[in-house]
XYZ file of C-alpha atoms in Angstrom:
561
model
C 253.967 86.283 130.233
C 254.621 85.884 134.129
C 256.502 83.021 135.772
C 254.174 82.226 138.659
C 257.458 82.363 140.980
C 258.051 86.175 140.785
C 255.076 86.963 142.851
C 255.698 84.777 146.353
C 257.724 87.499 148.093
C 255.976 90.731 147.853
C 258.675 92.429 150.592
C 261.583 95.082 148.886
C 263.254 97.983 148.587
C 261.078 101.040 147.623
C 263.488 104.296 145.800
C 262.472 107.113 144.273
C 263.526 107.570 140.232
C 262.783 110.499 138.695
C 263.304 111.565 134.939
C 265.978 114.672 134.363
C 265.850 115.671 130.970
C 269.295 117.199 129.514
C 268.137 118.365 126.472
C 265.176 121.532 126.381
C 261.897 119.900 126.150
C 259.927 119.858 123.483
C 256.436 118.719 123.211
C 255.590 115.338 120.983
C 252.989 117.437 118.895
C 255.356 119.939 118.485
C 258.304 117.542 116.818
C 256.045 116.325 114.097
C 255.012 117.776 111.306
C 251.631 119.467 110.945
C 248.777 118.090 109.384
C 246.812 120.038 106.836
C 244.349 118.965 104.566
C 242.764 116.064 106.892
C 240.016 114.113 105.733
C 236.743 113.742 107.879
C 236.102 110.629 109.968
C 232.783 111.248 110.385
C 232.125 108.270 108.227
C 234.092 105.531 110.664
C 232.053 107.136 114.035
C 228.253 105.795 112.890
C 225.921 103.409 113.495
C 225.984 100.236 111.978
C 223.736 96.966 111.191
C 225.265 93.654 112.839
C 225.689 90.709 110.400
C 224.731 87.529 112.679
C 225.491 85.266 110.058
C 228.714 84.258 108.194
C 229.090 85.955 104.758
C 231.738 84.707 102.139
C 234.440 87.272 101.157
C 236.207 88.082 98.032
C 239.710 87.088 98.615
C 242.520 88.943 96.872
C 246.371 87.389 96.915
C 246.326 84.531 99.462
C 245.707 83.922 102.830
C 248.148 81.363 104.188
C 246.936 77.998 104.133
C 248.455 77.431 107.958
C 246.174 80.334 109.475
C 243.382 78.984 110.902
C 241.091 80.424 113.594
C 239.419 83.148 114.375
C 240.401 87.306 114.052
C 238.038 88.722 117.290
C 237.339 92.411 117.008
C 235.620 94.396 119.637
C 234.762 98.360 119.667
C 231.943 100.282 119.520
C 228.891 100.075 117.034
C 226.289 101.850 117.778
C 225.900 105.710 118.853
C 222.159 106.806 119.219
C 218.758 105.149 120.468
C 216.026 107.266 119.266
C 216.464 111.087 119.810
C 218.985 110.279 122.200
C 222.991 110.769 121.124
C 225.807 109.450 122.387
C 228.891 112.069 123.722
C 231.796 110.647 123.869
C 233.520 107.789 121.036
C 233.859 105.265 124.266
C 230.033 105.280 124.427
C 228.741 103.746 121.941
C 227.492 100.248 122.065
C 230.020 96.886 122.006
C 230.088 95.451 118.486
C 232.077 92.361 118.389
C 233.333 90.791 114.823
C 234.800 87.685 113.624
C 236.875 87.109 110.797
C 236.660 83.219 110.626
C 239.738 82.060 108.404
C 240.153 78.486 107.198
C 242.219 76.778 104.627
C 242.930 80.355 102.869
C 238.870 81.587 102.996
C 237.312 83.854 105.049
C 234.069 84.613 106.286
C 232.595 87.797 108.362
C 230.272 87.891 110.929
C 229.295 90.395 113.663
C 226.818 90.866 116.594
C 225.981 93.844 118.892
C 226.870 92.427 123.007
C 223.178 92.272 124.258
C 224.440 93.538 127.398
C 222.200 95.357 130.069
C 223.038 98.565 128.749
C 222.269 97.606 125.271
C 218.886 95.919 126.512
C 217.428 98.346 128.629
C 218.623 101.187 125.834
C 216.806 98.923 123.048
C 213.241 98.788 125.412
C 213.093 102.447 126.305
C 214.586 103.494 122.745
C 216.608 106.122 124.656
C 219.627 106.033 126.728
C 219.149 104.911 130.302
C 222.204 103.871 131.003
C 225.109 106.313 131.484
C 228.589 105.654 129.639
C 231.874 107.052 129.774
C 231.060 110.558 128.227
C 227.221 110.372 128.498
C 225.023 110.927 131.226
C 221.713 109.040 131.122
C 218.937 111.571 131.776
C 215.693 111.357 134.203
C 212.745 109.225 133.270
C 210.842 112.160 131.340
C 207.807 109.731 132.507
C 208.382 110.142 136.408
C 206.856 113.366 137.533
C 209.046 116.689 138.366
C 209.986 115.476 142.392
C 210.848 112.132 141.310
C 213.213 113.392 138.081
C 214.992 115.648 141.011
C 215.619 112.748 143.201
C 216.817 110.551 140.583
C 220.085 112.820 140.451
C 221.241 111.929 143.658
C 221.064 108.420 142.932
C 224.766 106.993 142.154
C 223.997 105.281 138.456
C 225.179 101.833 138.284
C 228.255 100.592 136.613
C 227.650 99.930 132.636
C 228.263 96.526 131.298
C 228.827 97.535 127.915
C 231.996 96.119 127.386
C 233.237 97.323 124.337
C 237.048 97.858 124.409
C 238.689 94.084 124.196
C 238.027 89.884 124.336
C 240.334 88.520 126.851
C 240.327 85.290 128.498
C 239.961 83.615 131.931
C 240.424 79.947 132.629
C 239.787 79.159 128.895
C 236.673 81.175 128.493
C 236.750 84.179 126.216
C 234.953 87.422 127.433
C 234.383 90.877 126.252
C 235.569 93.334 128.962
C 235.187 97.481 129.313
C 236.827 99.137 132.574
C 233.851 98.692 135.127
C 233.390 95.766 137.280
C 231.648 93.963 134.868
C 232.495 91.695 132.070
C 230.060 89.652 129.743
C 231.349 86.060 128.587
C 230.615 84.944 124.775
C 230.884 82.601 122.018
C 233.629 82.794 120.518
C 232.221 81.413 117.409
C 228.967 82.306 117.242
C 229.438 85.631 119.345
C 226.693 84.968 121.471
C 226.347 86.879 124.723
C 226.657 84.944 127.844
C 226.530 85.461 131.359
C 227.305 88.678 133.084
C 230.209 88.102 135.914
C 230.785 91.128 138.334
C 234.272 91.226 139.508
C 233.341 92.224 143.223
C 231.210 88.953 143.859
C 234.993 86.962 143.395
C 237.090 89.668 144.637
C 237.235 92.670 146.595
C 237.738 95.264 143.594
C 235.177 97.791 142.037
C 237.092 97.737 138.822
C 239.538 95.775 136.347
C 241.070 96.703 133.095
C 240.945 94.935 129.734
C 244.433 94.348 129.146
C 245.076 91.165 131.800
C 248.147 89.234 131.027
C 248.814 85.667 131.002
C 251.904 83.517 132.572
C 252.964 80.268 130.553
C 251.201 78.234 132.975
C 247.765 79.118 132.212
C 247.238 82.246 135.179
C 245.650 85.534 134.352
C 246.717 88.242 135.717
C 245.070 91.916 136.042
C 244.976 95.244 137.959
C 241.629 96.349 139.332
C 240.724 99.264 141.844
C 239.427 99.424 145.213
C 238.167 102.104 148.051
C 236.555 102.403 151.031
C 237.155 103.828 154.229
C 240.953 102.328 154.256
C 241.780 104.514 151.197
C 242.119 103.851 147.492
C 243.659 100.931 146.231
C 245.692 99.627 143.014
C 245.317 95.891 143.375
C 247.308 92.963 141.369
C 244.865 89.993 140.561
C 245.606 86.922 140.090
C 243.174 84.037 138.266
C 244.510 80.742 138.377
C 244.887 78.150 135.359
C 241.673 75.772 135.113
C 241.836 72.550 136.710
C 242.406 69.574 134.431
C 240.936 67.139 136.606
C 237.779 69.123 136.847
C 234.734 68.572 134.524
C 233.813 71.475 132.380
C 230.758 73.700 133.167
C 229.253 75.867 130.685
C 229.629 78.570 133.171
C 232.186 81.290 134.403
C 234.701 79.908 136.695
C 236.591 82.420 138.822
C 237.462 79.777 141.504
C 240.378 80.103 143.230
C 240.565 84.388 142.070
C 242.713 86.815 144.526
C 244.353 90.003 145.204
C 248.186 89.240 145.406
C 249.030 92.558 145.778
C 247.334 96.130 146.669
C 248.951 99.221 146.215
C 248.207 102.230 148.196
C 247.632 105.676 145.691
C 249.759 108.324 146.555
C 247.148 110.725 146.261
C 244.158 109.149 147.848
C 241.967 111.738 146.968
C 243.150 111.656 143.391
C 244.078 108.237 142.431
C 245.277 107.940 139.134
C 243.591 106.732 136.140
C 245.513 103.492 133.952
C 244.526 101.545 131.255
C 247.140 99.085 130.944
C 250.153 97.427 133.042
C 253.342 95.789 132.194
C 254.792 92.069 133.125
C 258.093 90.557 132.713
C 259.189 87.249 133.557
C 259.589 88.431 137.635
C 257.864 91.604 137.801
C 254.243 92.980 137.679
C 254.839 97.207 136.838
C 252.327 99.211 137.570
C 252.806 103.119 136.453
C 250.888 105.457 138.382
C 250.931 108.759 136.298
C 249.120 112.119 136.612
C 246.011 111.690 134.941
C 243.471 111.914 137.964
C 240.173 111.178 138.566
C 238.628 113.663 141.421
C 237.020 111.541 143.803
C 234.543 114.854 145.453
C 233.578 115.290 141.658
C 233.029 111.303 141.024
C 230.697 111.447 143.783
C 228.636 114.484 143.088
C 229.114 114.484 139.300
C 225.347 112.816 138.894
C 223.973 115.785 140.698
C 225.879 117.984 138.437
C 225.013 116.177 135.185
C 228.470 115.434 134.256
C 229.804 112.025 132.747
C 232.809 110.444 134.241
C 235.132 111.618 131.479
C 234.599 115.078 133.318
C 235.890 113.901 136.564
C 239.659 112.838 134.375
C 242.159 115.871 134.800
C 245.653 116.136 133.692
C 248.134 117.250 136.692
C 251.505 116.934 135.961
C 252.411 118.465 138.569
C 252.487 115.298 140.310
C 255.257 112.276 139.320
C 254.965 109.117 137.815
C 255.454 106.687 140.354
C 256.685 102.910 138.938
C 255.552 100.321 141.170
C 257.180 96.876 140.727
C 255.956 93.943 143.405
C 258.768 91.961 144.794
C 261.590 94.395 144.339
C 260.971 98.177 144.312
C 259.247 101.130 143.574
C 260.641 103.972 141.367
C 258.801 107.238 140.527
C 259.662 109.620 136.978
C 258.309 112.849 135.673
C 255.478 113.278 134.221
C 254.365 111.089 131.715
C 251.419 109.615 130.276
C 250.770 105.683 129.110
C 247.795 103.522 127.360
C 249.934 100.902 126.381
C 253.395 99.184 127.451
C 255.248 97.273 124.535
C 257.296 95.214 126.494
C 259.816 94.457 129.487
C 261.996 92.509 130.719
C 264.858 91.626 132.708
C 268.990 91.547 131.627
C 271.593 91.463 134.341
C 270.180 93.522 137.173
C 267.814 95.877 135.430
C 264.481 95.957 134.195
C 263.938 97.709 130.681
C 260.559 98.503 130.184
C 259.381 99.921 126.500
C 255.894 101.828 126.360
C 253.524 104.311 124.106
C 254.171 107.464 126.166
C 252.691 111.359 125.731
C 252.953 113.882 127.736
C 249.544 115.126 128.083
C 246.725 112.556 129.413
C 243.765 115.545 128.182
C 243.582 113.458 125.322
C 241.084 110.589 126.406
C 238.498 113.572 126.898
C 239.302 115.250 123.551
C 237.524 112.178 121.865
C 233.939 113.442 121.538
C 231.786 112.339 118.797
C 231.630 116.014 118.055
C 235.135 116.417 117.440
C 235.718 113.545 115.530
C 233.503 114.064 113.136
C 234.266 117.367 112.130
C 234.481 118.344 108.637
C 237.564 117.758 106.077
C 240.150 120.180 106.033
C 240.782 123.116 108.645
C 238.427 121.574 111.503
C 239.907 118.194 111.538
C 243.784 119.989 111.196
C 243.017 122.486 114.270
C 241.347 119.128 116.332
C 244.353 116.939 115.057
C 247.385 119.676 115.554
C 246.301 120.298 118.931
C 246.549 116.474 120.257
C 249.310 115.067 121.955
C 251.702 112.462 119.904
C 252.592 109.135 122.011
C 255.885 108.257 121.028
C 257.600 104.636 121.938
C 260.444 105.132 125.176
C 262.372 103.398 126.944
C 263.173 103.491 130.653
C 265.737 100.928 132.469
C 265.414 100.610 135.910
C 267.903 98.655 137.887
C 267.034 96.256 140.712
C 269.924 95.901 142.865
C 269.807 99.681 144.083
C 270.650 100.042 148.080
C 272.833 102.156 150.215
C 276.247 100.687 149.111
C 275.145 101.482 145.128
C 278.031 104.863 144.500
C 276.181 108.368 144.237
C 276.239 110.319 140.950
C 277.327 108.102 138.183
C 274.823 105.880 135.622
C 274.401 103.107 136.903
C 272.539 101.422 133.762
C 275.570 99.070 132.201
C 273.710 97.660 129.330
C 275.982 98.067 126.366
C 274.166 100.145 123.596
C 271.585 101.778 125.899
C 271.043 105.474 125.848
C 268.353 105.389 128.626
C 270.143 105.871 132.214
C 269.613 105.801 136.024
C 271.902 107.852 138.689
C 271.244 107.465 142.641
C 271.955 111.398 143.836
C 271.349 110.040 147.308
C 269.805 107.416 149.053
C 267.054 106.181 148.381
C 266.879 108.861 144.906
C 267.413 107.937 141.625
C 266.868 110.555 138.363
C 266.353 108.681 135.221
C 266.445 110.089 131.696
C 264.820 107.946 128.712
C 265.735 106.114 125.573
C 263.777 107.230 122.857
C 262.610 104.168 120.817
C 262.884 105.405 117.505
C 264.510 108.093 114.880
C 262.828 111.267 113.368
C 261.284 109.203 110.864
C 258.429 107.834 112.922
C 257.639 111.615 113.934
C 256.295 111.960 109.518
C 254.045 109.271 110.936
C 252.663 111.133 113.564
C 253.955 108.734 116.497
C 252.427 105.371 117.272
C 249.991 103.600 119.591
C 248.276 99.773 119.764
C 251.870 98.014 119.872
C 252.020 94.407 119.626
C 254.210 92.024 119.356
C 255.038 88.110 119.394
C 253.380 87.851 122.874
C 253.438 84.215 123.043
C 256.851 83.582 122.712
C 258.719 87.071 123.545
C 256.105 88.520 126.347
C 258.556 89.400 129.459
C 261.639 88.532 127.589
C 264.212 90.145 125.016
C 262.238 91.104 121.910
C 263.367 92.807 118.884
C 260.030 93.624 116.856
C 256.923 95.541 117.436
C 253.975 96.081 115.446
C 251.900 99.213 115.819
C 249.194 101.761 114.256
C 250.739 105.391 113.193
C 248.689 108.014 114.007
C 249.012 110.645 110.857
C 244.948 111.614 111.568
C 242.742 111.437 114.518
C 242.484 107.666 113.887
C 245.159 105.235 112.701
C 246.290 105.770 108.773
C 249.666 103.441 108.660
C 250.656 99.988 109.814
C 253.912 100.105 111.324
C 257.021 97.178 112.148
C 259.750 98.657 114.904
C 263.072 97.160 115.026
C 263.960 98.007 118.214
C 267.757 97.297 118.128
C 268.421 99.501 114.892
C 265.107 101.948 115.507
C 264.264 100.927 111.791
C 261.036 101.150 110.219
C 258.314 99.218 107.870
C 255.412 100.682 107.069
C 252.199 99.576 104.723
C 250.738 103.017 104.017
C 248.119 103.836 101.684
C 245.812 107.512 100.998
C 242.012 106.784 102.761
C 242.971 103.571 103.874
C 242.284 103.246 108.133
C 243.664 100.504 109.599
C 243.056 98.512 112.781
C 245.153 97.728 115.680
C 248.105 94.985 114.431
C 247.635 91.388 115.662
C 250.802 88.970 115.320
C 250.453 85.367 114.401
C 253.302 83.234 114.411
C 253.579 80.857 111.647
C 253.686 76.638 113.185
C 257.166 76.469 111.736
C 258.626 79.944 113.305
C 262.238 79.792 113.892
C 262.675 83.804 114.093
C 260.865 85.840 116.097
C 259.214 87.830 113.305
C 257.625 84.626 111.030
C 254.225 84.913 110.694
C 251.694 87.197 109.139
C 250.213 90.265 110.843
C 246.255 91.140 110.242
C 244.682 94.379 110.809
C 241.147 95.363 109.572
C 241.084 98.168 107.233
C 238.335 100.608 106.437
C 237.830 103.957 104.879
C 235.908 107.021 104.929
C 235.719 107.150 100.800
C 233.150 104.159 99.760
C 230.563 102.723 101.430
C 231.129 98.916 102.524
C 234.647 98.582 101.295
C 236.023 96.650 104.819
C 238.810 94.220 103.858
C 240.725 91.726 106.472
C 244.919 92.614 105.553
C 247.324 89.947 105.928
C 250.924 91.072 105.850
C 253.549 88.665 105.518
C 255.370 90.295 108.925
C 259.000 89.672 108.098
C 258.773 91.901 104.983
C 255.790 93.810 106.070
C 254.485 93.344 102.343
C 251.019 92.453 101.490
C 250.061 88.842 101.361
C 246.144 89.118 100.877
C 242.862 90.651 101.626
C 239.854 89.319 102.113
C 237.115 92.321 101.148
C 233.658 91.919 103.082
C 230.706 94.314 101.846
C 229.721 95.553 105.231
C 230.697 98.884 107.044
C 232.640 98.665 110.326
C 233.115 101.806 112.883
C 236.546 102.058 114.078
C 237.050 99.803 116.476
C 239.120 99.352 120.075
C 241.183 95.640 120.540
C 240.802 92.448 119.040
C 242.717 89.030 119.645
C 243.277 86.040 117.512
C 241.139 82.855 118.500
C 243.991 79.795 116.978
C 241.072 77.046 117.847
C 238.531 78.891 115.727
């Protein structure tokens, strides 16, 4: 979380950081181990029937008594409408779940997001709406001239918002990476209003990863272009008003742009998923996965989805922007998601998922992940980059009295360093965040950690998937002061992205329970909620629900249920 404070002088130093590596680099796929005997995942990529109304679950173990709300789970559901298939995994259509838990019971419910997309799919039982990977094709009803035309129409933005729920002014929402969002239920999962970002704000995108200060703010990143260039903008959405009455309606009153960054290649801006906050400091990393502006404009004429348009240049740096202080720039390297950062004596450390090879996000065709068991899912899964945790310390008092040529990070225990070779140029070289064990677990991705309490401050825990297939196969705790791990483990068993949740009477960090959603390829409708207790990392209960569930994106935990 943010301190509102940070963000009232946007005026600094900019210097240049870039990462020198002193040891001969080695690619993350090629340090771990490779996979052979893979089973297919065919099974967690397919279409499945919503269940709109609560069903009981068989518990096994016990839930804690003290967890009460609601587990929120969003990803996608559905992959075909009539003869028409989806591409890409990002395509198909939002699915949202709810794990309802209450006095040591849970129920399971889920519901597809009747969004635009989903409608106007449903009516014409084909796909008329373009996605990520999939380009919608002519009306085959609209004669030959007409079908031409259509391709030089610029399709409109999907609102099938399938990646995470997040939360403005109180109101939960469902949110994908266009300029659209869909407000719901949380408790019912009903699908509410549509809000488009650019009738608040001048942006033509936002991500769904926002982050929220202690006060109540939101905070997000969200594109913009026009004839002044492209844009990286920081948005901010104030807390609600108290004194106001509440309208069953999306509030974005009082919404800005704090903050817009100009891309250093305007041509090819870079694509991001995610951003990083500490207590002072919004970081934005702009890394060299591009998106080709003369292909994003023609690319409907050339019938190819916007995945197509995402290229992997690392020739170009990583730049770090931080508004209020300064901007440093590294070597190529690719981020999803940050873990953490925050601020000790002068510096900022900043601890993230990297790779270093953004071709990835395209490599995640339905088509390849749901090859068959054994040597096609090893050749699709050996060839994929492994994101590994790092971190990078930046400090924030660099100008031109700070001495040339020595390491100027003074953090006792930290391996990670920073050296000014001349003004205004600073060569970094990273911590890694963990030992060789973690590589048997094929790195890590969807960190989380006590966000209420240690978001933007000194943490010492992270909780994370590890990636031994194509989708997640291990649950995994990080200590980050000893690089120690936990891990609950188990042969066919697929588990979700880790959500933390503090116990009421947490005194260390780490007291609580951490759920995940598990599924497998092996049995038909054998979903179970896990609840680990998360100091041990051992197994506390389940709560088994006879439904299948695809393999899903984020999910949050709802506390008022």
């Amino acid at each position: 979380m943010l301190d509102d404070g940070g963000l009232k002088n946007l005026f600094g130093v900019s210097s240049h950081v870039e990462e020198r590596n002193e040891q001969p680099y080695i690619p993350s796929r090629d340090r771990c181990p490779l996979a052979r005997g893979l089973e297919s995942m065919a099974p967690l990529v397919r279409s499945v029937e919503e269940t709109p109304d609560p069903i009981p679950t068989t518990i096994t173990g016990r839930i804690p008594s003290w967890v009460n709300g609601s587990f929120l789970r969003n990803g996608p559901g559905k992959f075909e409408f009539g003869k028409d298939r989806y591409t890409h995994w990002f395509d198909g259509m939002a699915m949202m779940h709810r794990f309802h838990i209450s006095d040591g019971d849970v129920t399971y419910s889920s519901r597809f997001l009747r969004s635009d997309s989903y409608i106007h799919n449903s009516e014409k039982n084909r796909i008329v709406v373009s996605e990520f990977g999939t380009v919608a094709m002519p009306d085959p009803c609209k004669n030959i001239f007409a079908r031409f035309f259509s391709r030089f129409q610029i399709p409109k933005a999907t609102d099938n918002a399938s990646v995470n729920f997040v939360k403005y002014k109180g109101d939960y929402y469902v949110s994908t990476e266009t300029n659209y969002m869909r407000r719901v239920d949380p408790q019912s999962l009903e699908t509410k209003e549509k809000v488009d970002w650019t009738q608040y704000i001048a942006v033509n995108s936002a991500t769904a990863h926002p982050h929220y200060s202690r006060d109540g703010a939101t905070y997000n990143m969200g594109n913009s272009y026009g004839k002044g260039g492209f844009f990286y903008n920081i948005i901010r959405v104030p807390p609600p008003d108290e004194t106001a009455a509440k309208a069953d309606s999306p509030d974005f009153a009082g919404a800005e742009v704090i903050c817009s960054i100009p891309a250093a290649e305007p041509r090819k801006p870079s694509y991001y998923h995610s951003f990083v906050m500490s207590e002072n400091y919004i970081v934005f990393i702009e890394q060299p996965i591009k998106l080709d502006l003369l292909k994003f404009m023609l690319y409907r004429i050339q019938g190819k989805s916007f995945h197509k348009v995402m290229i992997w240049e690392p020739k170009y740096d990583t730049i770090f922007h931080l508004v209020n202080r300064h901007t440093g720039k590294v070597a190529p390297m690719f981020t999803l998601h940050q873990i953490n950062a925050y601020e000790d004596n002068g510096f900022l450390v900043m601890d993230m998922c990297c790779g270093d090879d953004g071709d990835s996000i395209g490599d995640f065709t339905l088509e390849n992940l749901r090859k068959g068991s054994g040597e096609e899912m090893d050749k699709f899964y050996n060839s994929l980059c492994r994101n590994l945790p790092r971190r990078y310390v930046l400090p924030l008092t660099v100008d031109q009295k700070t001495p040339l040529d020595q390491n100027l990070v003074t953090l006792n225990s930290f391996k990670a360093t920073a050296t000014m070779t001349k003004p205004g140029e600073v060569y970094m070289t990273h911590e890694e965040l963990h030992d060789d064990e973690l590589l048997q677990y094929g790195g890590l991705e969807f960190p989380q950690i006590n966000y209420e309490k240690h978001n933007g401050r000194p943490y010492r825990y992270f909780y994370s998937c590890g990636f031994g297939n194509v989708f997640s196969d291990s649950l995994l705790k990080m200590d980050v002061h000893t690089k120690e791990l936990k891990v609950w483990r188990y042969p066919g068993l697929y588990p979700s992205e880790p959500v933390f949740v503090a116990s009421p009477q947490a005194t260390d960090e780490d007291d609580g329970v951490v759920m995940s959603v598990i599924i497998t390829p092996r049995e038909e409708k054998s979903t179970f909620l896990l609840v680990l207790d998360a100091k041990t990392f051992t197994e506390l209960g389940r709560a088994e629900v006879p439904v299948n569930v695809p393999y899903g994106t984020h999910g949050v935990f709802n506390e008022m249920g």
